[in-house]
């Protein structure tokens, strides 16, 4: 039966990922002086150090306006003639790090919110490389100005069309950093778009089409597996979750191969639940659940990260599996008590149809273990548990794994990108909560430690390969702005994964 979603065709003209359009791209420039096109200039000011000459104000005057140069301080300074000046605080210069600088740039760009073309004076910092400084400034400013709009008429916010980094020492390093920032910011924008796109607009099929188009553009191999292929492959997890839906499932496999000798080989698995209704165990009709269109934020982050690898000349082979379907209730939906057979033959008793992410990912984890050669590591990323959100809040994701050096690599990437992750223990003694009388395991444990039992479930499918699982249920979206994260989908994971995949080195096997 082919049931196109009832109004999907009426929506076909809306683009789920407007950030991909050239017209929504921010042009990034590095120059020795601010261009005349810039109508606003941002000046970084610390609590110590000299004030920029062009400001024409002393510290006393700024202090009178309540501006001391602390992180979080921002002040618009009109001029009789010429561009608007925005001073933004960077605190004590010697204590400034990349994350704080990204935050500060975001604040400045937001204060300049009605300006299409802005310039940022690059602060001279002895302890941070110009490359890192440029990257942070670009990421902060571009990401803070992001908006996902499907409006045809109403006046929207002013897009940031051009960002110039201004430094007398403008050179190769600044240029490289700004290019890197541009690539990672664009990836995050794409991840945000996809996660923010309404589920009817972005079905699993549409996601596959977008992935196919991007793969061609970005030098990736892509294979899309439909229902028939999934059936032949025995992917009972993805098919089981899809059973209640009129929309068919898609497994999207993307492969990146470096041009020369590869350093390592990583497999990445992502939850791509286009909408999580809870299945027959329907979620209540409340505001939180209106955000379940973002239950594919893991898949969005992975697709976005994959698009950057060629441009950044990643040295690792990366194979990604995006497990896409929605989770819907209907007469054909999987029932409570059903037993699914996932790829490789293990059986799972479904005692909660809302714990669907782990079911779709199980198939992909097994497929990863079957790759030849076997991957050095498997990473997965998913909006998996409300328990993780409760434990760590909206700014910290959970990470669990069977291999500490690999988990440490994820944590390090989280620190470098300010997409913070915090490790939870993969406590083996909780494993018995997943025991089932009739199947190899149940799909949920007891009422406690839901993020951990979810991790233990996934571990069953990785066959001992070094593996780390990132739970982004809490970090995938925000209701109110946090520096460079506007309200809505955050794109969390895209930059973290880019950093991780670029820096990955095969961890030593631990027995
Ligand atoms: N998609 C949800 C998890 C989620 C919760 C994501 C909040 C984003 C924000 C997941 O499929 C789910 O429903 N998990 C259940 C698991 C439970 C049934 C064991 C949960 O967290 O309640
Ligand atoms: Zn879900
Ligand atoms: Zn669910």
Coordinates of C-alpha atoms and ligand atoms in Angstrom, one line a residue:
X1 CA 0.0 0.0 0.0
X2 CA 1.3 3.4 -0.9
X3 CA -0.1 6.1 1.4
X4 CA 1.6 9.4 0.7
X5 CA 1.2 11.5 3.9
X6 CA -2.1 13.2 3.5
X7 CA -0.8 16.7 2.9
X8 CA 2.8 16.2 2.2
X9 CA 2.3 16.9 -1.5
X10 CA 0.7 20.2 -0.6
X11 CA 3.8 21.0 1.3
X12 CA 6.2 20.0 -1.4
X13 CA 7.3 23.5 -2.3
X14 CA 8.6 24.2 1.2
X15 CA 12.3 23.5 1.5
X16 CA 13.1 21.6 4.7
X17 CA 16.7 22.8 4.7
X18 CA 16.8 26.5 3.6
X19 CA 20.3 26.9 5.0
X20 CA 21.6 24.9 2.0
X21 CA 20.5 27.6 -0.4
X22 CA 23.4 29.9 -1.6
X23 CA 21.3 32.9 -0.7
X24 CA 21.3 32.0 3.0
X25 CA 25.1 31.7 3.1
X26 CA 27.0 34.2 5.2
X27 CA 30.0 35.4 3.2
X28 CA 33.1 35.3 5.4
X29 CA 36.0 37.7 4.7
X30 CA 39.3 38.4 6.4
X31 CA 40.7 41.9 5.9
X32 CA 43.1 44.4 7.4
X33 CA 40.5 47.1 7.6
X34 CA 36.7 47.0 7.9
X35 CA 35.0 47.2 4.5
X36 CA 32.8 50.2 3.9
X37 CA 29.9 47.8 3.4
X38 CA 29.9 46.9 7.1
X39 CA 27.3 49.0 8.8
X40 CA 28.3 47.7 12.2
X41 CA 31.7 47.0 13.8
X42 CA 32.2 44.8 16.9
X43 CA 35.0 45.5 19.2
X44 CA 36.2 43.0 21.8
X45 CA 37.2 44.7 25.0
X46 CA 38.7 43.0 28.0
X47 CA 38.6 44.0 31.7
X48 CA 42.3 44.7 31.1
X49 CA 44.3 45.9 28.2
X50 CA 44.1 48.9 26.0
X51 CA 40.9 50.2 24.3
X52 CA 40.8 50.3 20.5
X53 CA 41.5 53.8 19.2
X54 CA 38.5 53.9 16.8
X55 CA 36.2 53.7 19.8
X56 CA 37.1 57.2 20.9
X57 CA 36.0 56.5 24.5
X58 CA 37.9 55.8 27.7
X59 CA 37.1 53.1 30.3
X60 CA 35.4 55.7 32.5
X61 CA 32.9 56.6 29.8
X62 CA 32.2 52.9 29.2
X63 CA 31.8 52.2 32.9
X64 CA 29.3 55.0 33.1
X65 CA 27.2 53.0 30.7
X66 CA 27.6 49.9 32.8
X67 CA 30.2 48.3 30.5
X68 CA 33.3 46.9 32.2
X69 CA 34.5 44.4 29.6
X70 CA 33.3 41.4 31.5
X71 CA 32.0 38.3 29.6
X72 CA 28.4 39.0 28.9
X73 CA 28.8 42.8 28.8
X74 CA 27.7 44.3 25.5
X75 CA 27.0 47.9 24.6
X76 CA 25.9 49.6 21.4
X77 CA 27.9 52.9 20.8
X78 CA 26.3 55.1 18.1
X79 CA 28.6 57.4 16.2
X80 CA 27.8 60.7 14.6
X81 CA 29.2 59.4 11.4
X82 CA 30.2 56.0 10.2
X83 CA 29.2 52.5 11.3
X84 CA 27.6 51.6 14.5
X85 CA 30.0 50.3 17.1
X86 CA 29.2 47.4 19.4
X87 CA 31.6 46.8 22.2
X88 CA 31.5 43.3 23.8
X89 CA 33.3 42.0 26.8
X90 CA 35.8 39.2 26.7
X91 CA 36.8 39.4 30.4
X92 CA 40.4 39.0 31.6
X93 CA 42.4 38.5 28.4
X94 CA 44.7 35.9 29.8
X95 CA 41.8 33.8 31.0
X96 CA 39.9 33.9 27.7
X97 CA 39.3 30.5 26.0
X98 CA 37.8 29.5 22.8
X99 CA 34.3 28.8 24.3
X100 CA 34.1 32.1 26.0
X101 CA 35.2 33.9 22.8
X102 CA 32.5 32.1 20.8
X103 CA 30.0 33.2 23.4
X104 CA 31.2 36.8 23.3
X105 CA 31.0 36.9 19.5
X106 CA 27.5 35.5 19.6
X107 CA 26.4 38.2 22.0
X108 CA 27.9 40.9 19.7
X109 CA 26.3 39.5 16.6
X110 CA 22.9 39.4 18.3
X111 CA 23.3 43.0 19.5
X112 CA 24.0 43.8 15.9
X113 CA 20.8 41.9 15.0
X114 CA 19.4 44.4 12.5
X115 CA 22.7 44.6 10.5
X116 CA 23.2 42.4 7.4
X117 CA 26.9 43.1 7.1
X118 CA 29.1 43.4 10.1
X119 CA 32.8 43.4 10.9
X120 CA 34.5 42.0 14.0
X121 CA 37.9 43.3 15.1
X122 CA 40.0 40.3 16.0
X123 CA 41.3 40.6 19.5
X124 CA 45.1 40.1 19.9
X125 CA 45.5 37.2 22.2
X126 CA 48.9 35.8 23.0
X127 CA 47.8 32.4 24.3
X128 CA 45.3 31.4 21.5
X129 CA 46.3 30.7 17.9
X130 CA 44.8 33.0 15.3
X131 CA 43.2 30.0 13.7
X132 CA 41.2 29.0 16.8
X133 CA 40.3 32.6 17.4
X134 CA 39.0 33.1 13.9
X135 CA 37.0 29.8 14.0
X136 CA 35.4 30.8 17.3
X137 CA 34.4 34.3 16.1
X138 CA 32.8 32.9 12.9
X139 CA 31.0 30.1 14.7
X140 CA 29.7 32.4 17.5
X141 CA 28.5 35.1 15.2
X142 CA 27.0 33.0 12.4
X143 CA 25.3 30.5 14.7
X144 CA 23.8 33.2 17.0
X145 CA 22.1 34.8 14.0
X146 CA 20.5 31.5 12.7
X147 CA 16.7 31.4 12.3
X148 CA 14.6 28.6 10.8
X149 CA 11.7 30.3 9.0
X150 CA 8.9 28.8 6.9
X151 CA 7.2 32.2 6.7
X152 CA 6.2 33.5 3.2
X153 CA 5.0 36.9 4.2
X154 CA 5.8 38.2 7.7
X155 CA 9.0 40.2 8.0
X156 CA 11.6 38.0 9.5
X157 CA 14.8 38.8 11.4
X158 CA 17.7 40.3 9.4
X159 CA 20.0 37.5 8.1
X160 CA 23.7 37.9 8.5
X161 CA 24.9 38.2 5.0
X162 CA 28.5 39.2 5.5
X163 CA 31.0 38.9 8.3
X164 CA 34.5 40.4 8.1
X165 CA 37.2 39.6 10.5
X166 CA 39.4 42.6 10.8
X167 CA 43.0 42.3 11.8
X168 CA 46.1 44.3 10.9
X169 CA 47.9 40.9 11.0
X170 CA 45.3 39.3 8.7
X171 CA 47.2 36.3 7.3
X172 CA 46.9 32.6 6.4
X173 CA 46.1 31.4 9.9
X174 CA 43.2 33.7 10.3
X175 CA 41.9 32.8 6.9
X176 CA 42.2 29.1 7.6
X177 CA 40.4 29.4 10.9
X178 CA 37.6 31.5 9.4
X179 CA 37.1 28.9 6.6
X180 CA 37.0 26.1 9.2
X181 CA 34.4 28.1 11.2
X182 CA 32.4 28.7 8.1
X183 CA 32.3 25.0 7.3
X184 CA 31.4 23.9 10.9
X185 CA 28.8 26.7 11.3
X186 CA 27.1 25.7 8.0
X187 CA 27.0 22.1 9.1
X188 CA 25.3 23.1 12.3
X189 CA 22.8 25.2 10.4
X190 CA 22.0 22.2 8.3
X191 CA 21.5 20.0 11.4
X192 CA 19.3 22.7 12.9
X193 CA 17.2 23.0 9.7
X194 CA 16.6 19.3 9.5
X195 CA 15.7 18.9 13.2
X196 CA 13.4 21.9 13.1
X197 CA 11.6 20.9 9.9
X198 CA 8.1 19.7 10.6
X199 CA 7.8 15.9 10.4
X200 CA 5.3 16.0 7.5
X201 CA 7.7 18.1 5.5
X202 CA 10.7 16.0 6.3
X203 CA 9.7 12.3 6.0
X204 CA 12.3 9.5 6.0
X205 CA 12.0 9.5 2.2
X206 CA 12.7 13.2 1.9
X207 CA 15.6 12.8 4.3
X208 CA 17.0 10.2 2.0
X209 CA 16.6 12.5 -1.0
X210 CA 18.4 15.3 0.8
X211 CA 21.2 12.9 1.8
X212 CA 21.6 11.7 -1.8
X213 CA 21.9 15.2 -3.1
X214 CA 24.3 16.2 -0.4
X215 CA 26.4 13.1 -0.9
X216 CA 27.0 13.8 -4.6
X217 CA 27.9 17.4 -3.7
X218 CA 30.2 16.5 -0.8
X219 CA 32.1 13.5 -2.2
X220 CA 30.4 10.7 -0.2
X221 CA 29.1 7.4 -1.3
X222 CA 25.4 6.9 -0.5
X223 CA 23.1 3.9 -0.4
X224 CA 19.5 4.1 0.5
X225 CA 17.7 1.0 1.8
X226 CA 14.0 0.8 1.4
X227 CA 11.5 -1.5 3.1
X228 CA 12.2 -4.4 0.8
X229 CA 15.9 -4.2 1.2
X230 CA 15.6 -3.9 5.0
X231 CA 13.4 -7.0 5.0
X232 CA 16.0 -8.9 3.1
X233 CA 18.6 -7.7 5.5
X234 CA 16.6 -8.7 8.5
X235 CA 16.5 -5.2 10.0
X236 CA 13.6 -6.1 12.3
X237 CA 14.2 -3.1 14.6
X238 CA 13.7 -0.4 12.0
X239 CA 10.9 -2.3 10.4
X240 CA 9.2 -3.0 13.7
X241 CA 9.1 0.7 14.7
X242 CA 8.0 1.6 11.2
X243 CA 5.1 -0.9 11.2
X244 CA 2.5 1.7 12.4
X245 CA 3.4 4.3 9.9
X246 CA 2.0 5.1 6.4
X247 CA 5.4 6.5 5.6
X248 CA 8.0 3.9 4.6
X249 CA 11.3 3.7 6.5
X250 CA 14.7 4.5 5.1
X251 CA 18.2 3.4 6.2
X252 CA 20.7 5.8 4.7
X253 CA 24.3 4.6 4.5
X254 CA 26.9 7.2 3.8
X255 CA 30.6 6.5 3.3
X256 CA 33.5 8.8 3.3
X257 CA 36.9 7.6 2.1
X258 CA 40.0 9.7 2.4
X259 CA 42.1 10.1 -0.8
X260 CA 45.3 8.7 0.6
X261 CA 46.1 6.2 3.3
X262 CA 43.5 6.2 6.1
X263 CA 44.4 6.6 9.7
X264 CA 41.4 4.9 11.1
X265 CA 37.9 3.5 10.4
X266 CA 34.9 4.7 12.3
X267 CA 31.3 3.7 12.1
X268 CA 28.6 6.2 13.1
X269 CA 25.0 5.2 13.9
X270 CA 22.2 7.7 14.3
X271 CA 18.6 7.7 15.6
X272 CA 16.4 9.2 12.9
X273 CA 12.9 9.1 14.3
X274 CA 11.2 11.7 12.1
X275 CA 8.4 12.0 14.6
X276 CA 8.0 10.1 17.9
X277 CA 4.4 9.8 18.8
X278 CA 5.2 7.1 21.3
X279 CA 3.6 4.5 19.1
X280 CA 0.6 2.6 20.6
X281 CA 1.9 3.8 24.0
X282 CA 0.9 7.3 22.7
X283 CA 2.7 10.3 24.3
X284 CA 0.4 12.9 25.9
X285 CA -0.7 15.9 23.9
X286 CA 1.5 18.5 25.5
X287 CA 4.0 21.1 24.4
X288 CA 7.0 19.0 25.0
X289 CA 5.8 16.4 22.6
X290 CA 5.3 18.9 19.9
X291 CA 9.1 18.9 19.8
X292 CA 9.2 15.2 18.8
X293 CA 9.7 16.2 15.2
X294 CA 13.3 16.7 16.4
X295 CA 13.7 13.0 17.4
X296 CA 15.9 12.7 14.4
X297 CA 18.4 15.2 15.7
X298 CA 21.1 12.5 15.9
X299 CA 20.6 11.7 12.2
X300 CA 20.6 15.4 11.3
X301 CA 23.9 16.0 13.2
X302 CA 25.5 13.0 11.5
X303 CA 24.4 13.9 8.0
X304 CA 25.6 17.5 8.6
X305 CA 29.0 16.3 9.9
X306 CA 29.5 13.9 7.0
X307 CA 29.1 16.8 4.5
X308 CA 32.2 18.5 5.9
X309 CA 34.7 15.6 5.8
X310 CA 35.9 16.0 2.1
X311 CA 36.3 19.8 2.5
X312 CA 38.3 19.3 5.7
X313 CA 40.3 16.4 4.2
X314 CA 39.5 14.0 7.0
X315 CA 42.0 11.2 7.2
X316 CA 39.6 8.5 8.6
X317 CA 37.2 6.2 6.8
X318 CA 33.7 7.0 8.1
X319 CA 30.6 4.9 7.5
X320 CA 27.3 6.4 8.8
X321 CA 24.0 4.7 9.2
X322 CA 21.0 7.0 9.6
X323 CA 18.0 5.0 10.8
X324 CA 14.9 6.9 9.6
X325 CA 11.3 6.3 10.2
X326 CA 8.5 7.8 12.3
X327 CA 7.0 6.0 15.3
X328 CA 3.2 6.0 14.9
X329 CA 0.2 4.2 16.3
X330 CA -2.2 2.4 14.0
X331 CA -3.8 -0.9 13.3
X332 CA -0.5 -2.1 11.9
X333 CA 1.7 -0.8 14.6
X334 CA 3.9 -3.0 16.7
X335 CA 2.1 -4.1 19.8
X336 CA 3.2 -4.2 23.4
X337 CA 4.6 -7.6 24.0
X338 CA 5.7 -8.1 20.4
X339 CA 9.0 -9.7 19.9
X340 CA 11.2 -8.2 17.2
X341 CA 14.2 -10.0 15.6
X342 CA 16.9 -7.5 14.9
X343 CA 19.7 -7.8 12.3
X344 CA 22.0 -10.7 13.4
X345 CA 19.1 -12.6 15.0
X346 CA 18.8 -11.3 18.6
X347 CA 15.2 -11.0 19.7
X348 CA 13.7 -8.1 21.7
X349 CA 10.5 -8.1 23.7
X350 CA 8.9 -4.7 23.2
X351 CA 7.4 -3.7 26.5
X352 CA 7.3 0.0 25.7
X353 CA 6.6 1.2 22.2
X354 CA 8.1 4.6 23.1
X355 CA 11.5 3.2 23.6
X356 CA 11.9 2.9 19.9
X357 CA 15.2 4.6 19.2
X358 CA 17.3 1.8 20.6
X359 CA 15.3 -0.7 18.4
X360 CA 16.2 1.1 15.1
X361 CA 19.8 1.6 16.2
X362 CA 20.3 -2.0 17.1
X363 CA 20.1 -3.0 13.4
X364 CA 22.7 -0.5 12.5
X365 CA 25.1 -1.3 15.3
X366 CA 25.1 -4.9 14.1
X367 CA 25.6 -3.9 10.5
X368 CA 28.6 -1.8 11.7
X369 CA 30.1 -4.9 13.4
X370 CA 29.8 -6.8 10.1
X371 CA 31.8 -4.3 8.1
X372 CA 34.9 -5.6 6.5
X373 CA 37.4 -4.5 7.8
X374 CA 35.8 -4.2 11.2
X375 CA 35.7 -0.5 12.3
X376 CA 38.2 0.6 14.9
X377 CA 35.3 2.3 16.8
X378 CA 31.5 2.8 16.7
X379 CA 29.9 6.0 17.8
X380 CA 26.2 6.5 18.1
X381 CA 24.2 9.6 18.7
X382 CA 20.5 9.8 19.6
X383 CA 17.8 11.8 21.3
X384 CA 17.4 8.6 23.4
X385 CA 16.0 9.2 26.9
X386 CA 14.1 11.7 28.9
X387 CA 16.1 10.4 31.8
X388 CA 19.3 11.8 30.3
X389 CA 17.7 15.2 29.9
X390 CA 16.5 15.1 33.6
X391 CA 20.0 14.1 34.8
X392 CA 22.1 16.5 32.8
X393 CA 19.8 19.3 31.6
X394 CA 19.8 21.1 28.3
X395 CA 23.4 22.0 27.9
X396 CA 25.2 18.7 28.6
X397 CA 24.8 15.5 26.7
X398 CA 25.4 12.1 28.2
X399 CA 28.1 9.7 26.9
X400 CA 28.5 6.1 27.8
X401 CA 30.8 3.5 26.3
X402 CA 32.6 0.2 26.7
X403 CA 36.1 1.7 26.1
X404 CA 37.4 4.6 28.2
X405 CA 40.0 5.9 25.7
X406 CA 37.3 6.3 23.1
X407 CA 34.9 7.9 25.5
X408 CA 37.8 10.3 26.4
X409 CA 38.1 11.3 22.8
X410 CA 34.4 12.2 22.7
X411 CA 34.7 14.2 25.9
X412 CA 37.7 16.1 24.5
X413 CA 35.8 16.9 21.3
X414 CA 32.9 18.1 23.5
X415 CA 35.3 20.5 25.3
X416 CA 36.9 21.8 22.1
X417 CA 33.5 22.6 20.5
X418 CA 31.7 23.6 23.7
X419 CA 29.2 20.8 23.0
X420 CA 29.6 19.4 26.4
X421 CA 29.3 15.8 27.2
X422 CA 29.4 14.1 30.6
X423 CA 30.1 10.5 31.1
X424 CA 27.5 8.2 32.8
X425 CA 28.6 4.8 34.0
X426 CA 27.7 1.7 31.9
X427 CA 26.9 -0.1 35.1
X428 CA 26.8 -3.9 34.3
X429 CA 24.8 -4.7 37.4
X430 CA 21.8 -3.0 35.9
X431 CA 21.9 -5.3 32.9
X432 CA 19.6 -7.8 34.5
X433 CA 16.8 -5.2 34.3
X434 CA 16.7 -5.9 30.5
X435 CA 16.3 -9.7 31.0
X436 CA 13.2 -11.1 29.3
X437 CA 11.6 -14.5 29.9
X438 CA 11.0 -15.2 26.3
X439 CA 13.4 -13.0 24.3
X440 CA 17.1 -12.2 24.4
X441 CA 16.2 -8.9 26.0
X442 CA 13.5 -6.4 26.8
X443 CA 13.6 -2.9 25.3
X444 CA 13.4 -1.1 28.7
X445 CA 14.7 -1.6 32.1
X446 CA 13.3 -0.4 35.5
X447 CA 12.2 3.1 36.4
X448 CA 15.6 4.2 37.5
X449 CA 18.8 5.0 35.5
X450 CA 16.9 5.1 32.1
X451 CA 19.9 6.6 30.3
X452 CA 22.2 3.8 31.5
X453 CA 19.8 0.9 30.8
X454 CA 19.4 2.4 27.3
X455 CA 23.2 2.3 26.9
X456 CA 23.3 -1.2 28.2
X457 CA 20.7 -2.2 25.6
X458 CA 22.8 -0.8 22.8
X459 CA 26.0 -2.4 24.1
X460 CA 24.4 -5.8 23.4
X461 CA 24.8 -5.1 19.7
X462 CA 28.4 -3.9 19.3
X463 CA 30.1 -7.2 19.6
X464 CA 32.9 -5.8 21.9
X465 CA 34.1 -3.2 19.4
X466 CA 35.2 0.0 21.1
X467 CA 31.9 2.0 21.2
X468 CA 30.6 5.3 22.6
X469 CA 27.0 6.4 22.8
X470 CA 26.0 10.0 23.0
X471 CA 22.5 10.8 24.4
X472 CA 21.4 14.2 23.1
X473 CA 17.7 14.1 24.3
X474 CA 18.4 17.2 26.5
X475 CA 20.7 19.1 24.3
X476 CA 18.9 18.9 20.9
X477 CA 16.8 21.9 21.5
X478 CA 16.3 25.0 23.7
X479 CA 13.3 27.1 24.4
X480 CA 15.3 30.3 25.1
X481 CA 18.6 31.5 23.7
X482 CA 22.0 30.5 25.1
X483 CA 24.7 32.6 23.6
X484 CA 25.3 31.0 20.1
X485 CA 22.2 28.7 20.4
X486 CA 19.0 30.5 19.5
X487 CA 15.7 29.0 20.6
X488 CA 14.7 25.8 18.8
X489 CA 16.9 23.0 17.4
X490 CA 20.5 23.5 18.5
X491 CA 22.3 21.3 15.9
X492 CA 24.1 19.8 18.9
X493 CA 26.5 17.1 17.8
X494 CA 27.3 18.4 14.3
X495 CA 30.4 20.3 15.4
X496 CA 31.3 17.7 18.0
X497 CA 31.2 14.9 15.4
X498 CA 33.3 16.9 12.9
X499 CA 35.9 17.5 15.6
X500 CA 35.8 13.9 16.7
X501 CA 36.1 12.5 13.2
X502 CA 38.9 14.8 12.2
X503 CA 40.9 14.1 15.4
X504 CA 40.1 10.4 15.7
X505 CA 42.9 8.0 16.2
X506 CA 42.2 4.3 16.7
X507 CA 42.3 3.6 20.4
X508 CA 44.3 0.6 21.6
X509 CA 42.2 -2.5 22.1
X510 CA 41.4 -3.1 25.8
X511 CA 40.7 -6.7 26.7
Ligands
LIG1 N1 12.4 10.4 21.9 C1 12.3 10.0 23.3 C2 13.3 10.6 24.2 C3 13.3 12.1 24.4 C4 12.7 12.7 25.5 C5 13.9 12.9 23.4 C6 12.8 14.0 25.6 C7 13.9 14.3 23.6 C8 13.3 14.8 24.7 C9 12.4 8.5 23.4 O1 12.1 7.7 22.3 C10 11.5 8.1 24.5 O2 10.4 8.2 24.4 N2 12.1 7.6 25.6 C11 11.4 7.1 26.7 C12 12.1 5.9 27.1 C13 11.3 5.1 28.1 C14 10.0 4.6 27.5 C15 12.1 3.9 28.6 C16 11.6 8.2 27.8 O3 12.6 8.8 27.9 O4 10.6 8.4 28.5
LIG2 ZN1 12.3 8.7 20.5
LIG3 ZN1 10.0 7.3 22.2

